[in-house]
Tab-separated table of N, CA and C in Angstrom:
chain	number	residue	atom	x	y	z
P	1	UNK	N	-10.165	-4.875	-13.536
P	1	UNK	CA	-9.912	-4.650	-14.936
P	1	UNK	C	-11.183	-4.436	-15.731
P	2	UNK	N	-12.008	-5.228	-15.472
P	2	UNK	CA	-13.585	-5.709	-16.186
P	2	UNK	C	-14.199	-3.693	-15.839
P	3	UNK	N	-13.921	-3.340	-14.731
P	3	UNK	CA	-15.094	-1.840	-14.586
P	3	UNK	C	-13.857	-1.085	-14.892
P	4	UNK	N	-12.263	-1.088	-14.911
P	4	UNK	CA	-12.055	0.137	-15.219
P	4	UNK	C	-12.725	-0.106	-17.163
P	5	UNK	N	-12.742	-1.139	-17.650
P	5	UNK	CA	-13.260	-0.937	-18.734
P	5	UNK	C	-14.811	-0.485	-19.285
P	6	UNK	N	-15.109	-1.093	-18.094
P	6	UNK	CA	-16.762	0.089	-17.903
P	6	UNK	C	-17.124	1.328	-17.892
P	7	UNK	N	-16.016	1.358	-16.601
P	7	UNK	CA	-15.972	2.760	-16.670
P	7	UNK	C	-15.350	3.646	-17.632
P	8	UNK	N	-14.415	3.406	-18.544
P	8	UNK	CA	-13.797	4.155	-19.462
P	8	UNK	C	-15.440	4.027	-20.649
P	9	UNK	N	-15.896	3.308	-20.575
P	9	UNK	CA	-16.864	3.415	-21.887
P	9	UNK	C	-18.190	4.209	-21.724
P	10	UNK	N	-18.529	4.446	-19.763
P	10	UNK	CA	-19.664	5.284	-19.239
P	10	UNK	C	-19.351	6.372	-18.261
P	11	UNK	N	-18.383	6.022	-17.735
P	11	UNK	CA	-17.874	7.311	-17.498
P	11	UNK	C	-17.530	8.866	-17.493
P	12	UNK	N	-17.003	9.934	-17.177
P	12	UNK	CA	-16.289	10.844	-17.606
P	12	UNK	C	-15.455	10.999	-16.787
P	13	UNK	N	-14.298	9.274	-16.865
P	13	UNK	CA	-13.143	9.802	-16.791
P	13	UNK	C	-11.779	10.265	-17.537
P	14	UNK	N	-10.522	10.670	-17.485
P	14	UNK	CA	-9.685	11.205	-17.937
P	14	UNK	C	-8.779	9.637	-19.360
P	15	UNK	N	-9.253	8.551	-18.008
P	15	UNK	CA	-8.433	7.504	-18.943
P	15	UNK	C	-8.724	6.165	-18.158
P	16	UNK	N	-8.282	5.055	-18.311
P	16	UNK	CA	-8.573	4.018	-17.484
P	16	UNK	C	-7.458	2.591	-17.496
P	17	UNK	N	-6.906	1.995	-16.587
P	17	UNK	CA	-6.191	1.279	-16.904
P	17	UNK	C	-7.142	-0.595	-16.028
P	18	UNK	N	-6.955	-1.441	-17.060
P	18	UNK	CA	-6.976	-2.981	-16.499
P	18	UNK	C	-6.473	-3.837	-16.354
P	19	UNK	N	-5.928	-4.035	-15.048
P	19	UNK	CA	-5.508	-5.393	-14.849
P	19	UNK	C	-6.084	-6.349	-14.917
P	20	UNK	N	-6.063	-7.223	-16.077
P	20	UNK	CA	-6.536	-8.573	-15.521
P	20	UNK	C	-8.259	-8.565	-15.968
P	21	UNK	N	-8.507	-8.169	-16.871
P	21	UNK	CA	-10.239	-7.837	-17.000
P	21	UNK	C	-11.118	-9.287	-17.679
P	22	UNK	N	-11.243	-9.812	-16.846
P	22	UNK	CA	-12.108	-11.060	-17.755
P	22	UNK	C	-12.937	-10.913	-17.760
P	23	UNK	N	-13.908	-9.708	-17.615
P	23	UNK	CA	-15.242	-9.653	-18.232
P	23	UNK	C	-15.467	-8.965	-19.546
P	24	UNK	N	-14.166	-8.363	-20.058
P	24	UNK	CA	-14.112	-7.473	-20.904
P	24	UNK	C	-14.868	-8.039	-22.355
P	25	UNK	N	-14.638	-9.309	-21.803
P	25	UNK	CA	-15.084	-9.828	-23.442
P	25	UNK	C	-16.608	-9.629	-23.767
P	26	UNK	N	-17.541	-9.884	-22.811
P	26	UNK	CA	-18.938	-9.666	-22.715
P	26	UNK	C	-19.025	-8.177	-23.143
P	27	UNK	N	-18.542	-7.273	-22.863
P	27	UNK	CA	-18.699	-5.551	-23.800
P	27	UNK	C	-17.928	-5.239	-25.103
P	28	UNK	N	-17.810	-5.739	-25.739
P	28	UNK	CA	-16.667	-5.377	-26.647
P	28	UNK	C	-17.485	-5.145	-28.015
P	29	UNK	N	-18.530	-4.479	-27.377
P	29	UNK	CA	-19.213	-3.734	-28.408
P	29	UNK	C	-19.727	-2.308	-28.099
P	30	UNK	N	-19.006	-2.161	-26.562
P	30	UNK	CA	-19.184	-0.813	-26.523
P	30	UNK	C	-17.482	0.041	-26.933
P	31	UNK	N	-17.373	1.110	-26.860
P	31	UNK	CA	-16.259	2.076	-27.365
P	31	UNK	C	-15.944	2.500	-26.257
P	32	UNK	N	-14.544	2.852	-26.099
P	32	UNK	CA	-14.605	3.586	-24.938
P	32	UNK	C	-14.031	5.198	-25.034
P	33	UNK	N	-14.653	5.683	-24.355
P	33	UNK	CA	-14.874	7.495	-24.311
P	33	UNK	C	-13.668	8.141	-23.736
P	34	UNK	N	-12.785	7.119	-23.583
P	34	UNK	CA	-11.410	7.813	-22.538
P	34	UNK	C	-10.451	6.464	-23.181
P	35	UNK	N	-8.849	7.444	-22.825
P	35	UNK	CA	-8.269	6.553	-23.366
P	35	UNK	C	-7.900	5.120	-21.910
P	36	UNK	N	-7.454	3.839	-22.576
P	36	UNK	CA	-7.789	2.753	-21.970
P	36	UNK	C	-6.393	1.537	-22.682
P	37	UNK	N	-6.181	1.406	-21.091
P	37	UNK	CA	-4.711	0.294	-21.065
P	37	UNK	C	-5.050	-0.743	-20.278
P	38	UNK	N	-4.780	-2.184	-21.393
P	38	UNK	CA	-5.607	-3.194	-20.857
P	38	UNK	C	-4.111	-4.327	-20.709
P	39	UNK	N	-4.079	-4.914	-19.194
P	39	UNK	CA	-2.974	-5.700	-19.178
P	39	UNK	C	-3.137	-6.720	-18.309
P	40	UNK	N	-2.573	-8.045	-19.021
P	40	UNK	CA	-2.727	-9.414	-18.784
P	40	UNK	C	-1.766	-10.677	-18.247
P	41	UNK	N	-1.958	-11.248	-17.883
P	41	UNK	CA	-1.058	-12.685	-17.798
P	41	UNK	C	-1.487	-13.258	-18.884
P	42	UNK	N	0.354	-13.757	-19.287
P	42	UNK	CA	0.051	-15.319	-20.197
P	42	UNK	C	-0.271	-16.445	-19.913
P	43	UNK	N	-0.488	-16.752	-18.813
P	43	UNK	CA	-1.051	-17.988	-18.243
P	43	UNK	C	-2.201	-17.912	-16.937
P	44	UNK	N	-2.806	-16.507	-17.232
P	44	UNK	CA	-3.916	-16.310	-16.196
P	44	UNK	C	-4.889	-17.778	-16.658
P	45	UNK	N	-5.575	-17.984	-15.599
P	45	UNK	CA	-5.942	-19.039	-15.118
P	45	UNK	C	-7.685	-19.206	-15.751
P	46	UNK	N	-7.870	-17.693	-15.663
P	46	UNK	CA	-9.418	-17.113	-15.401
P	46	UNK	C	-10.162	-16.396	-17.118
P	47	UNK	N	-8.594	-16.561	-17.540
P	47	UNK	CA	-8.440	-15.482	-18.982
P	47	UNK	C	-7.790	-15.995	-19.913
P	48	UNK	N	-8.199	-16.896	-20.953
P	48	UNK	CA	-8.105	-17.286	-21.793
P	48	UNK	C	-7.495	-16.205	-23.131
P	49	UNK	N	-6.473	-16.872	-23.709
P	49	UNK	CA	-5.483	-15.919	-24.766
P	49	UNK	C	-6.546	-15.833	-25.555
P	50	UNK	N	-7.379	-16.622	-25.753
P	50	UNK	CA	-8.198	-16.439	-27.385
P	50	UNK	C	-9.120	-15.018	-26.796
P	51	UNK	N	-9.112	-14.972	-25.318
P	51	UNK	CA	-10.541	-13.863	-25.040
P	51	UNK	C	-9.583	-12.343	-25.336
P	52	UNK	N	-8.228	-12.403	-24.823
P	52	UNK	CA	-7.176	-11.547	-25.312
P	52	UNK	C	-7.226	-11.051	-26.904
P	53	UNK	N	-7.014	-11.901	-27.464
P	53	UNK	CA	-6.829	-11.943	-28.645
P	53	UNK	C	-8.107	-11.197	-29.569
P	54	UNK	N	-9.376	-11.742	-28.866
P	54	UNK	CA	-10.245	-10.897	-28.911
P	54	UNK	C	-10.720	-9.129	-28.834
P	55	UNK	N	-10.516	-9.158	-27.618
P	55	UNK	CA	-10.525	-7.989	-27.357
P	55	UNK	C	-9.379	-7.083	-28.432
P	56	UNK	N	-8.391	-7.586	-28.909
P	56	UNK	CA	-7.458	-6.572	-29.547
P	56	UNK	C	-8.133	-6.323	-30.796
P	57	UNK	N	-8.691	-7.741	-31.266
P	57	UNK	CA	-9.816	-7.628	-33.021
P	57	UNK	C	-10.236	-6.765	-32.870
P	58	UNK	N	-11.130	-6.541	-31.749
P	58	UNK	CA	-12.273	-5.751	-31.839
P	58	UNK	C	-11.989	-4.122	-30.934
P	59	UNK	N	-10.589	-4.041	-30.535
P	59	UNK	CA	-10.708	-2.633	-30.520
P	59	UNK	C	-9.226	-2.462	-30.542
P	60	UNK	N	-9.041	-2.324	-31.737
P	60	UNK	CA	-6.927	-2.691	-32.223
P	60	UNK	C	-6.197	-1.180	-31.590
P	61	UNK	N	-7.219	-0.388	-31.301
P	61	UNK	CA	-6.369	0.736	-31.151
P	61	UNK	C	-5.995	1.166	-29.741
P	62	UNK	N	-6.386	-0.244	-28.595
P	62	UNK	CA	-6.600	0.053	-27.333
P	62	UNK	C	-5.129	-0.744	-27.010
P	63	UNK	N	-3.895	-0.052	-26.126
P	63	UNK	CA	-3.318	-0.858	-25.896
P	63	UNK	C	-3.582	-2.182	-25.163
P	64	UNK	N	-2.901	-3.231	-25.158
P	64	UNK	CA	-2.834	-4.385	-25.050
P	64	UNK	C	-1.670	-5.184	-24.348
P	65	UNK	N	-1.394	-5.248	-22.883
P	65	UNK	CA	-0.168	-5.855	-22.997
P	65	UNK	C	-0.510	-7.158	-22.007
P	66	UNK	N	0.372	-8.049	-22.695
P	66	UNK	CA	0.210	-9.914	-22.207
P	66	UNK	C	1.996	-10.019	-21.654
P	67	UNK	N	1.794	-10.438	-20.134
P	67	UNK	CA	3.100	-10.658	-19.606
P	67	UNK	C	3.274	-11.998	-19.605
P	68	UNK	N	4.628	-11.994	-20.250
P	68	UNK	CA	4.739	-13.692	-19.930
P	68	UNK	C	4.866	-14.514	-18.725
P	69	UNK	N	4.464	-15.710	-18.637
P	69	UNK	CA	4.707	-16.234	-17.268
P	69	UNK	C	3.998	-15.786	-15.826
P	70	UNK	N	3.008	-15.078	-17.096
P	70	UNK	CA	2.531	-14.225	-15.590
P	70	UNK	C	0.657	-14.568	-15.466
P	71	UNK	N	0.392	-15.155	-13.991
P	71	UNK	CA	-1.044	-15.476	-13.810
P	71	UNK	C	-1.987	-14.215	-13.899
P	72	UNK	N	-3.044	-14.644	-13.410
P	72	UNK	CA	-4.315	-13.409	-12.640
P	72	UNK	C	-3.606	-13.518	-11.323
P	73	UNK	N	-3.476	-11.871	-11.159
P	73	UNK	CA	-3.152	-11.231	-10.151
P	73	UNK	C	-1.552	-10.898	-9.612
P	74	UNK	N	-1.045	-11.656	-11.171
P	74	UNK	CA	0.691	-11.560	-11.164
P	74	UNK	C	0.954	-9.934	-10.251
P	75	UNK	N	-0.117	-8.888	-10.429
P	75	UNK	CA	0.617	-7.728	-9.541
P	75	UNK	C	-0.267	-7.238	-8.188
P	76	UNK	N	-0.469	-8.945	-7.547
P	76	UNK	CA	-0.676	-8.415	-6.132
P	76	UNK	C	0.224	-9.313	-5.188
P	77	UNK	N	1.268	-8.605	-4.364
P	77	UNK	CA	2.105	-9.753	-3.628
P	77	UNK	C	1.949	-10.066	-2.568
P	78	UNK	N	0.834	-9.917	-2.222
P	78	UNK	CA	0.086	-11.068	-1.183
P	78	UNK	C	-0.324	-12.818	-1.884
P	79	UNK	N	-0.299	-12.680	-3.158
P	79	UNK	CA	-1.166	-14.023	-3.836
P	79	UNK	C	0.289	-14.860	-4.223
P	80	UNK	N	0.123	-15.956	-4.228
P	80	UNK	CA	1.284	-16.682	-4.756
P	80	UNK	C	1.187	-16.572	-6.243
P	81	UNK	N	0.727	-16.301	-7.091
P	81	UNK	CA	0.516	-15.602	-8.489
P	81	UNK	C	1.320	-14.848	-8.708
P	82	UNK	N	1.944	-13.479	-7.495
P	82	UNK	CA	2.785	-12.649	-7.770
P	82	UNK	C	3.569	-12.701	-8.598
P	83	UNK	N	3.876	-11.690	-9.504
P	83	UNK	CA	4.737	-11.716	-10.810
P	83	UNK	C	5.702	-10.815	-10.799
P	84	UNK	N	6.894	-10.712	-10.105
P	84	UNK	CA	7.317	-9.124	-9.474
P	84	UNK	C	8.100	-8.557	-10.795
P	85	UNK	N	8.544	-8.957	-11.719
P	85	UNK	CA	8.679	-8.572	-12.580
P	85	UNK	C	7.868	-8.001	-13.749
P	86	UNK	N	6.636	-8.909	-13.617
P	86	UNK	CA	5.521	-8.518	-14.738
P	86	UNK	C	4.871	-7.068	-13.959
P	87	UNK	N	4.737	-7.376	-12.475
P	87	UNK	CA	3.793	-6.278	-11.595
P	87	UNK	C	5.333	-5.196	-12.337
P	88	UNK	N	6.393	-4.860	-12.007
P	88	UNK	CA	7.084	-3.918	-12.023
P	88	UNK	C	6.942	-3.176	-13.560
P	89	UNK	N	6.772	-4.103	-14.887
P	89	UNK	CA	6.737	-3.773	-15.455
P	89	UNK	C	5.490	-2.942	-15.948
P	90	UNK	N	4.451	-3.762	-15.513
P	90	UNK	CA	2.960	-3.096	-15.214
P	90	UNK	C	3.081	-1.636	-14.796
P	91	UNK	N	3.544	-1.531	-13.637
P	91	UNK	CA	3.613	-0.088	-12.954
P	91	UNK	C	4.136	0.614	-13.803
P	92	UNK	N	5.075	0.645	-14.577
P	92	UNK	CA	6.158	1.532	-15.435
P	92	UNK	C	4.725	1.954	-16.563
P	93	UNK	N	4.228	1.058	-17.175
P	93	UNK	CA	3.536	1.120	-18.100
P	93	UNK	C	2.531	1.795	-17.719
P	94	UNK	N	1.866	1.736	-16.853
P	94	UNK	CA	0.275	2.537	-15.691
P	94	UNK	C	0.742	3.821	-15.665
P	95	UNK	N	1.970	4.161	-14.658
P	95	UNK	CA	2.893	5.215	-14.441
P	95	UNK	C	2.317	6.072	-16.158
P	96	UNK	N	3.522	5.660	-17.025
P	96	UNK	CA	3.800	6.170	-18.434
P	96	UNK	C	2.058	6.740	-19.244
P	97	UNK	N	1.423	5.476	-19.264
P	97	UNK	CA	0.033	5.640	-19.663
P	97	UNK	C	-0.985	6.687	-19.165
P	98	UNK	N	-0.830	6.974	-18.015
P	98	UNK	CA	-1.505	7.832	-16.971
P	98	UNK	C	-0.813	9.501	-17.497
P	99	UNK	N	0.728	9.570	-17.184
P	99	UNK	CA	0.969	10.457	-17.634
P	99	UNK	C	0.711	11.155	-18.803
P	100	UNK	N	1.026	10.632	-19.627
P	100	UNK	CA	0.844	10.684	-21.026
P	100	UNK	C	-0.965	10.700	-21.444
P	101	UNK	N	-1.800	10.601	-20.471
P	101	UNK	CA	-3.104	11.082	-20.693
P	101	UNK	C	-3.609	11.950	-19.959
P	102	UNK	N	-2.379	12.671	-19.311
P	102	UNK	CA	-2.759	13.452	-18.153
P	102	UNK	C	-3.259	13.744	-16.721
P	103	UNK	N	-2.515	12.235	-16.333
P	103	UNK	CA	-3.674	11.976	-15.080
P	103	UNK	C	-2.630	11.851	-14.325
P	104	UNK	N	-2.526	12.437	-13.070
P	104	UNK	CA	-1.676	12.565	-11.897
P	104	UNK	C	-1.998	11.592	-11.212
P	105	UNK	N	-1.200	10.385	-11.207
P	105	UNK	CA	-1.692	9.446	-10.111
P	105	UNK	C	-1.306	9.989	-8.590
């Protein structure tokens, strides 16, 4: 999550999506140059709501989505974290976001 947000701000890519970015908070004074979908657990472990909450202050126009009930790594189902509902909903949203910026996954 933390470099696709890097990379959307140094990059030249098309767009960028994050799962799960807890480093994001340490840059949130750079802009980013591509568009950028940033998505979270409500009870990630590693990622504090206030650092969430943050990141939206300081760049309101970047989507933002917080799944409920859902840890770090709610969308990998190897981890007991797995969130198969939050991951499903994730994908729909990645899917949609991607399209809609033109990027053929």
């Amino acid at each position: 999550g933390s470099l696709a947000w890097r990379a959307a701000n140094a990059l030249p890519v098309a767009a960028a999506v994050g799962y799960y970015g807890g480093q994001i908070v340490q840059f949130l004074d750079r802009q980013p140059k591509a568009p950028v979908l940033l998505l979270f657990g409500e009870v990630d472990y590693m990622i504090p709501l206030s650092d969430v909450e943050e990141i939206k202050r300081h760049h309101p126009t970047v989507p933002v989505h917080v799944y409920p009930g859902a840890d770090h790594g709610f969308n990998c189902d190897a981890r007991d974290s797995y969130h198969p509902e939050a991951a499903a909903q994730a994908l729909e949203r990645t899917l949609n976001f991607l399209a809609e910026a033109g990027v053929r996954p």
